[in-house]
PDB file of C-alpha atoms in Angstrom:
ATOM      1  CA  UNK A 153    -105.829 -17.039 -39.561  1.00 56.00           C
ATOM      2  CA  UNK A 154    -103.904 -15.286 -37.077  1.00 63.00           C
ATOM      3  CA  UNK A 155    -103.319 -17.171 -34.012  1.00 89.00           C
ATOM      4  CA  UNK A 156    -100.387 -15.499 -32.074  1.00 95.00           C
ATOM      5  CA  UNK A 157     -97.545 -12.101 -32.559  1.00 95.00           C
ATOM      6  CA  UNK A 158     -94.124 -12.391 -30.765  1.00 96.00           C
ATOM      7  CA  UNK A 159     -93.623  -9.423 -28.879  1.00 97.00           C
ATOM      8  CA  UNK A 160     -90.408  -7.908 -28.632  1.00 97.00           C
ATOM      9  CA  UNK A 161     -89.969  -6.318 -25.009  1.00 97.00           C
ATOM     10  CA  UNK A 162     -87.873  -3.167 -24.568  1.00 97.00           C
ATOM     11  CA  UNK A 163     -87.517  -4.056 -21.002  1.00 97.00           C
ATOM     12  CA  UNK A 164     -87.271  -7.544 -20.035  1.00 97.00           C
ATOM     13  CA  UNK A 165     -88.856  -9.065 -17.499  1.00 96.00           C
ATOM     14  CA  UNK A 166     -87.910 -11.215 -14.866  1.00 96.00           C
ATOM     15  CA  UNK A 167     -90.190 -14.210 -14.749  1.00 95.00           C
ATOM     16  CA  UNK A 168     -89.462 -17.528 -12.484  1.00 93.00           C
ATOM     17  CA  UNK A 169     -85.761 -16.468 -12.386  1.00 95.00           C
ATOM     18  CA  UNK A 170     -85.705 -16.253 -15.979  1.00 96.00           C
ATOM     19  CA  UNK A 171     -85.192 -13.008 -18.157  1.00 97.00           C
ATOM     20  CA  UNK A 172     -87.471 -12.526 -20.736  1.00 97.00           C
ATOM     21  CA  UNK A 173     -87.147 -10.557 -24.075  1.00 97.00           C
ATOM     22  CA  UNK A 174     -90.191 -11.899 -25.922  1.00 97.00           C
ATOM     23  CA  UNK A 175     -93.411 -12.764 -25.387  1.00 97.00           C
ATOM     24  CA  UNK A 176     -96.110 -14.714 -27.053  1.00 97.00           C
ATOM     25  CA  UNK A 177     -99.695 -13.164 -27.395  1.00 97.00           C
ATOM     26  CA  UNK A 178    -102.317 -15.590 -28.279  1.00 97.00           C
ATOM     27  CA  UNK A 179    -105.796 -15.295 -29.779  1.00 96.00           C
ATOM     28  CA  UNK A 180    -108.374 -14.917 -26.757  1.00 96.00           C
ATOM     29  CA  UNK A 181    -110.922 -17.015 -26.897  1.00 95.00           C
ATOM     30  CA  UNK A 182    -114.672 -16.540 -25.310  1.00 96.00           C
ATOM     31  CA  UNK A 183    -113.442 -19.034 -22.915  1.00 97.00           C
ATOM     32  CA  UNK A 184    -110.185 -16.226 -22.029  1.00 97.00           C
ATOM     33  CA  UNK A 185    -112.649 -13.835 -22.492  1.00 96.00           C
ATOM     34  CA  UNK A 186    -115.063 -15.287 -19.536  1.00 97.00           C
ATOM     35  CA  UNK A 187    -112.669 -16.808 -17.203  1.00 97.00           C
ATOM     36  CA  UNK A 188    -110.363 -13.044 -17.375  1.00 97.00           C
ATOM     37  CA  UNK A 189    -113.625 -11.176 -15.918  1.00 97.00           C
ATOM     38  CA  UNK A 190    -114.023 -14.710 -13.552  1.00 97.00           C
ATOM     39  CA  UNK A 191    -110.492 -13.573 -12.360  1.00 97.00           C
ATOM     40  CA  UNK A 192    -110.966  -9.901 -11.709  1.00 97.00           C
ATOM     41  CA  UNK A 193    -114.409 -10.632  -9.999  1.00 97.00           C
ATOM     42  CA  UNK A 194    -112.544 -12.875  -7.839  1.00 97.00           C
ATOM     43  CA  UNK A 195    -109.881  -9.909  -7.183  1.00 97.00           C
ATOM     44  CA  UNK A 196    -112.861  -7.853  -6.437  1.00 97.00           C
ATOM     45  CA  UNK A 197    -111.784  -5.688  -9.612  1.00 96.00           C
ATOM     46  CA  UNK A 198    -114.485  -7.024 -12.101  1.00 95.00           C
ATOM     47  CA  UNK A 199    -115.905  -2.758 -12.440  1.00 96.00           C
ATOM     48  CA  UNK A 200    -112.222  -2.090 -13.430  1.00 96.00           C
ATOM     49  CA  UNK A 201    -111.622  -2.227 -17.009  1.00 95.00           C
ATOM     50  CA  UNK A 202    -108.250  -2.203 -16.769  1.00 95.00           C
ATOM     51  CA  UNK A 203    -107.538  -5.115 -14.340  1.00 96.00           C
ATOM     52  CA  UNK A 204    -110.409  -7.040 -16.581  1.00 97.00           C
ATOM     53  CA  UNK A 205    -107.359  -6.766 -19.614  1.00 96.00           C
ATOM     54  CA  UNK A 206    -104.592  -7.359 -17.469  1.00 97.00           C
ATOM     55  CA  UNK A 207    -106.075 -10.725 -16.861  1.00 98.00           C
ATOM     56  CA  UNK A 208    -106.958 -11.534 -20.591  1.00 98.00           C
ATOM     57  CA  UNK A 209    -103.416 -10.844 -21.204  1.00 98.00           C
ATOM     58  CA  UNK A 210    -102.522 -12.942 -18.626  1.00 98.00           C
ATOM     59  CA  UNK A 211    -104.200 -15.572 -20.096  1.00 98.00           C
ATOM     60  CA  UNK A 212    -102.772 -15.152 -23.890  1.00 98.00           C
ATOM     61  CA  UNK A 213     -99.369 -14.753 -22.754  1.00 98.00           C
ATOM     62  CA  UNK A 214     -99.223 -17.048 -20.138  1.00 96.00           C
ATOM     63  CA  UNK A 215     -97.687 -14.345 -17.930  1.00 97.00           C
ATOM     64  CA  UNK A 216     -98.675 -13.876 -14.131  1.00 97.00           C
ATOM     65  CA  UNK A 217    -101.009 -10.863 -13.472  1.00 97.00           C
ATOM     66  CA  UNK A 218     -98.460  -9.608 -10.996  1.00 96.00           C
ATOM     67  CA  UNK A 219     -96.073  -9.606 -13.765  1.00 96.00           C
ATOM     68  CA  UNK A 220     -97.951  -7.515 -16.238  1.00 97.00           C
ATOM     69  CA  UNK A 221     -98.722  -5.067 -13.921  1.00 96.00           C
ATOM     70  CA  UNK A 222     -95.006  -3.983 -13.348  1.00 95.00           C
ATOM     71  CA  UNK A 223     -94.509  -3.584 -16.917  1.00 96.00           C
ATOM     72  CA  UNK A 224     -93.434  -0.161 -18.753  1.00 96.00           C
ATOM     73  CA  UNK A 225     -96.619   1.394 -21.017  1.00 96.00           C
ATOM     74  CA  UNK A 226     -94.770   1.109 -24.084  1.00 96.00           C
ATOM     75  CA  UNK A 227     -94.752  -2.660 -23.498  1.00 97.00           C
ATOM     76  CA  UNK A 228     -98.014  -3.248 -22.275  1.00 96.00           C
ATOM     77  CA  UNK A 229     -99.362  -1.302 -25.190  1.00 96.00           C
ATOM     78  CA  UNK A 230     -97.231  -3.581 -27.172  1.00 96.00           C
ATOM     79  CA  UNK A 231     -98.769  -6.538 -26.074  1.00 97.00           C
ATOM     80  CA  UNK A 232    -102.820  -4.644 -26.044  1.00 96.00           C
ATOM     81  CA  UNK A 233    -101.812  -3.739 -29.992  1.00 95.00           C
ATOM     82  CA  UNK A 234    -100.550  -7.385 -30.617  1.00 95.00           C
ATOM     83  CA  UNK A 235    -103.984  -9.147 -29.231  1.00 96.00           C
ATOM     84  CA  UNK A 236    -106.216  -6.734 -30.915  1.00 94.00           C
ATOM     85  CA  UNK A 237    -104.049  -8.005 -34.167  1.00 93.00           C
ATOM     86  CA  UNK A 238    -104.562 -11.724 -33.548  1.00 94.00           C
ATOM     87  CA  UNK A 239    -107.744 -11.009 -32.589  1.00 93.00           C
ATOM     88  CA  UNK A 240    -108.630  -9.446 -35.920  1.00 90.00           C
ATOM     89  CA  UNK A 241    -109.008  -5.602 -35.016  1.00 80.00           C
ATOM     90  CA  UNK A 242    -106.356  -3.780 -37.055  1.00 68.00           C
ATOM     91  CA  UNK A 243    -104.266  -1.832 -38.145  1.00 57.00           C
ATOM     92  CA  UNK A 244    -101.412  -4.292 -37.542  1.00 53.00           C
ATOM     93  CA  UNK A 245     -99.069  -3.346 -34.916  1.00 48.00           C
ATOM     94  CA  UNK A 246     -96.298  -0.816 -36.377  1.00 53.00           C
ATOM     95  CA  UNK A 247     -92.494  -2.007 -36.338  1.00 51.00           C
ATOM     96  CA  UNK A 248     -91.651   0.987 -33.363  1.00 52.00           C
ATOM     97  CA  UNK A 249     -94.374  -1.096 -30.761  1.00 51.00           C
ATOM     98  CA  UNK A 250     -91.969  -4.066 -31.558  1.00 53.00           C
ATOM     99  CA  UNK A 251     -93.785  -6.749 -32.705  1.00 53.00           C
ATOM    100  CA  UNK A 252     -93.939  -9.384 -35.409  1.00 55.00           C
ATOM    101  CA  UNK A 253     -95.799 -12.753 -36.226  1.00 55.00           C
ATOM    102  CA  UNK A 254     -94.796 -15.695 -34.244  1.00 56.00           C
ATOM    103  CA  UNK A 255     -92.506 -18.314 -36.294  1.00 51.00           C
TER     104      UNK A 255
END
């Protein structure tokens, strides 16, 4: 089963003082799933698809919401291609979005 894709970045980002280049996405959950929407309700954002994803990813990569939201698109689609992958939905994410299974 796939559990997690590394995501190569083509922009790091600056996390905690630290520079980052990859990034793990994670399978959601229903318990991601639930406590994402929990988190964009309590942003009073839960009507907004998009902040509702931001927060999954949050939760999969571990990365702050605040985080994710300055990223580039091609990233962020990056990382929405990699969880649909670990989640099951295919196609696979293509070399060019810069991502490959996690070690």
């Amino acid at each position: 089963m796939k559990r997690n894709r590394i995501v190569t970045l083509r922009e790091p980002l600056t996390v905690g003082g630290k520079e980052m280049t990859e990034v793990v996405v994670n399978a959601s959950t229903v318990g991601d799933e639930e406590d994402a929407m929990q988190m964009a309700v309590d942003m009073k954002r839960g009507s907004n698809p998009v902040t509702v994803e931001l927060c999954l990813l949050s939760r999969v990569t571990r990365l702050p919401y605040d985080i994710l939201r300055g990223m580039n698109g091609a990233d962020y689609t990056a990382l929405r291609e990699a969880l649909n992958w670990v989640n099951g939905g295919e196609p696979a994410p293509s070399p060019e979005t810069g991502t490959q299974p996690a070690a």
